[in-house]
């Protein structure tokens, strides 16, 4: 049986880093939109 526990551990760490970065990017984008007043629920159309 192959010993691939190290690769599994590294894959979980990589997935956590990628997902965490995505969540941080979404939070930063939401704060920027709120600061500018471009909230999604306040769309104005001509």
Short mmCIF file of N, CA and C in Angstrom, two decimals:
data_model
loop_
_atom_site.label_atom_id
_atom_site.label_comp_id
_atom_site.label_asym_id
_atom_site.label_seq_id
_atom_site.Cartn_x
_atom_site.Cartn_y
_atom_site.Cartn_z
N UNK A 1 0.85 -1.18 0.00
CA UNK A 1 0.00 0.00 0.00
C UNK A 1 0.90 1.25 0.00
N UNK A 2 0.63 2.19 -0.90
CA UNK A 2 1.50 3.38 -0.97
C UNK A 2 1.30 4.29 0.24
N UNK A 3 2.37 4.95 0.59
CA UNK A 3 2.32 5.89 1.70
C UNK A 3 2.16 7.29 1.14
N UNK A 4 0.92 7.74 1.00
CA UNK A 4 0.68 9.04 0.41
C UNK A 4 -0.01 10.00 1.37
N UNK A 5 0.13 9.77 2.66
CA UNK A 5 -0.48 10.65 3.65
C UNK A 5 0.09 12.07 3.56
N UNK A 6 1.36 12.17 3.23
CA UNK A 6 1.98 13.50 3.10
C UNK A 6 1.36 14.30 1.97
N UNK A 7 1.09 13.63 0.85
CA UNK A 7 0.45 14.32 -0.28
C UNK A 7 -0.97 14.73 0.06
N UNK A 8 -1.67 13.89 0.81
CA UNK A 8 -3.03 14.23 1.20
C UNK A 8 -3.02 15.44 2.13
N UNK A 9 -2.10 15.45 3.07
CA UNK A 9 -1.99 16.58 3.99
C UNK A 9 -1.67 17.86 3.22
N UNK A 10 -0.74 17.78 2.28
CA UNK A 10 -0.38 18.95 1.47
C UNK A 10 -1.56 19.43 0.63
N UNK A 11 -2.35 18.50 0.11
CA UNK A 11 -3.52 18.88 -0.70
C UNK A 11 -4.55 19.60 0.15
N UNK A 12 -4.77 19.14 1.38
CA UNK A 12 -5.72 19.82 2.26
C UNK A 12 -5.22 21.21 2.63
N UNK A 13 -3.93 21.35 2.86
CA UNK A 13 -3.37 22.67 3.17
C UNK A 13 -3.53 23.60 1.98
N UNK A 14 -3.22 23.10 0.78
CA UNK A 14 -3.36 23.92 -0.43
C UNK A 14 -4.80 24.34 -0.65
N UNK A 15 -5.74 23.42 -0.46
CA UNK A 15 -7.16 23.75 -0.63
C UNK A 15 -7.59 24.80 0.39
N UNK A 16 -7.12 24.69 1.63
CA UNK A 16 -7.48 25.67 2.66
C UNK A 16 -6.92 27.05 2.32
N UNK A 17 -5.70 27.10 1.80
CA UNK A 17 -5.10 28.39 1.44
C UNK A 17 -5.85 29.02 0.27
N UNK A 18 -6.19 28.22 -0.73
CA UNK A 18 -6.92 28.75 -1.90
C UNK A 18 -8.30 29.23 -1.49
N UNK A 19 -9.02 28.42 -0.71
CA UNK A 19 -10.37 28.81 -0.28
C UNK A 19 -10.32 30.03 0.63
N UNK A 20 -9.34 30.08 1.52
CA UNK A 20 -9.20 31.24 2.41
C UNK A 20 -8.91 32.52 1.63
N UNK A 21 -8.06 32.42 0.63
CA UNK A 21 -7.78 33.58 -0.22
C UNK A 21 -9.00 34.05 -0.96
N UNK A 22 -9.82 33.11 -1.42
CA UNK A 22 -11.06 33.46 -2.12
C UNK A 22 -12.02 34.19 -1.19
N UNK A 23 -12.16 33.70 0.03
CA UNK A 23 -13.06 34.33 1.01
C UNK A 23 -12.56 35.74 1.35
N UNK A 24 -11.26 35.88 1.53
CA UNK A 24 -10.70 37.20 1.84
C UNK A 24 -10.93 38.17 0.67
N UNK A 25 -10.76 37.68 -0.56
CA UNK A 25 -11.00 38.54 -1.73
C UNK A 25 -12.46 38.97 -1.79
N UNK A 26 -13.39 38.08 -1.48
CA UNK A 26 -14.81 38.44 -1.49
C UNK A 26 -15.12 39.49 -0.41
N UNK A 27 -14.52 39.32 0.76
CA UNK A 27 -14.76 40.29 1.84
C UNK A 27 -14.21 41.65 1.46
N UNK A 28 -13.00 41.67 0.89
CA UNK A 28 -12.42 42.95 0.49
C UNK A 28 -13.25 43.61 -0.61
N UNK A 29 -13.75 42.82 -1.55
CA UNK A 29 -14.57 43.38 -2.62
C UNK A 29 -15.88 43.94 -2.07
N UNK A 30 -16.49 43.24 -1.12
CA UNK A 30 -17.73 43.72 -0.52
C UNK A 30 -17.50 45.02 0.24
N UNK A 31 -16.39 45.12 0.97
CA UNK A 31 -16.09 46.36 1.69
C UNK A 31 -15.86 47.52 0.73
N UNK A 32 -15.16 47.24 -0.38
CA UNK A 32 -14.92 48.29 -1.37
C UNK A 32 -16.22 48.76 -1.98
N UNK A 33 -17.09 47.81 -2.31
CA UNK A 33 -18.38 48.19 -2.91
C UNK A 33 -19.23 48.99 -1.93
N UNK A 34 -19.20 48.60 -0.66
CA UNK A 34 -19.97 49.33 0.35
C UNK A 34 -19.41 50.74 0.53
N UNK A 35 -18.10 50.85 0.53
CA UNK A 35 -17.46 52.15 0.70
C UNK A 35 -17.80 53.08 -0.47
N UNK A 36 -17.85 52.54 -1.68
CA UNK A 36 -18.16 53.35 -2.86
C UNK A 36 -19.65 53.58 -3.04
N UNK A 37 -20.48 52.80 -2.34
CA UNK A 37 -21.91 52.93 -2.50
C UNK A 37 -22.45 52.13 -3.66
N UNK A 38 -21.71 51.12 -4.11
CA UNK A 38 -22.13 50.30 -5.24
C UNK A 38 -22.70 48.97 -4.78
N UNK A 39 -23.43 48.97 -3.70
CA UNK A 39 -23.96 47.72 -3.19
C UNK A 39 -24.83 47.06 -4.24
N UNK A 40 -24.85 45.75 -4.23
CA UNK A 40 -25.56 44.98 -5.25
C UNK A 40 -27.06 45.27 -5.20
N UNK A 41 -27.62 45.48 -4.00
CA UNK A 41 -29.07 45.67 -3.89
C UNK A 41 -29.51 47.09 -4.20
N UNK A 42 -28.60 47.97 -4.57
CA UNK A 42 -28.99 49.35 -4.89
C UNK A 42 -28.66 49.67 -6.35
N UNK A 43 -29.02 48.76 -7.24
CA UNK A 43 -28.75 48.99 -8.66
C UNK A 43 -29.77 49.98 -9.20
N UNK A 44 -29.26 51.01 -9.86
CA UNK A 44 -30.14 52.00 -10.48
C UNK A 44 -30.03 51.87 -11.99
N UNK A 45 -31.15 51.86 -12.65
CA UNK A 45 -31.15 51.73 -14.10
C UNK A 45 -31.73 53.01 -14.71
N UNK A 46 -31.19 53.41 -15.84
CA UNK A 46 -31.70 54.66 -16.46
C UNK A 46 -33.09 54.52 -17.01
#
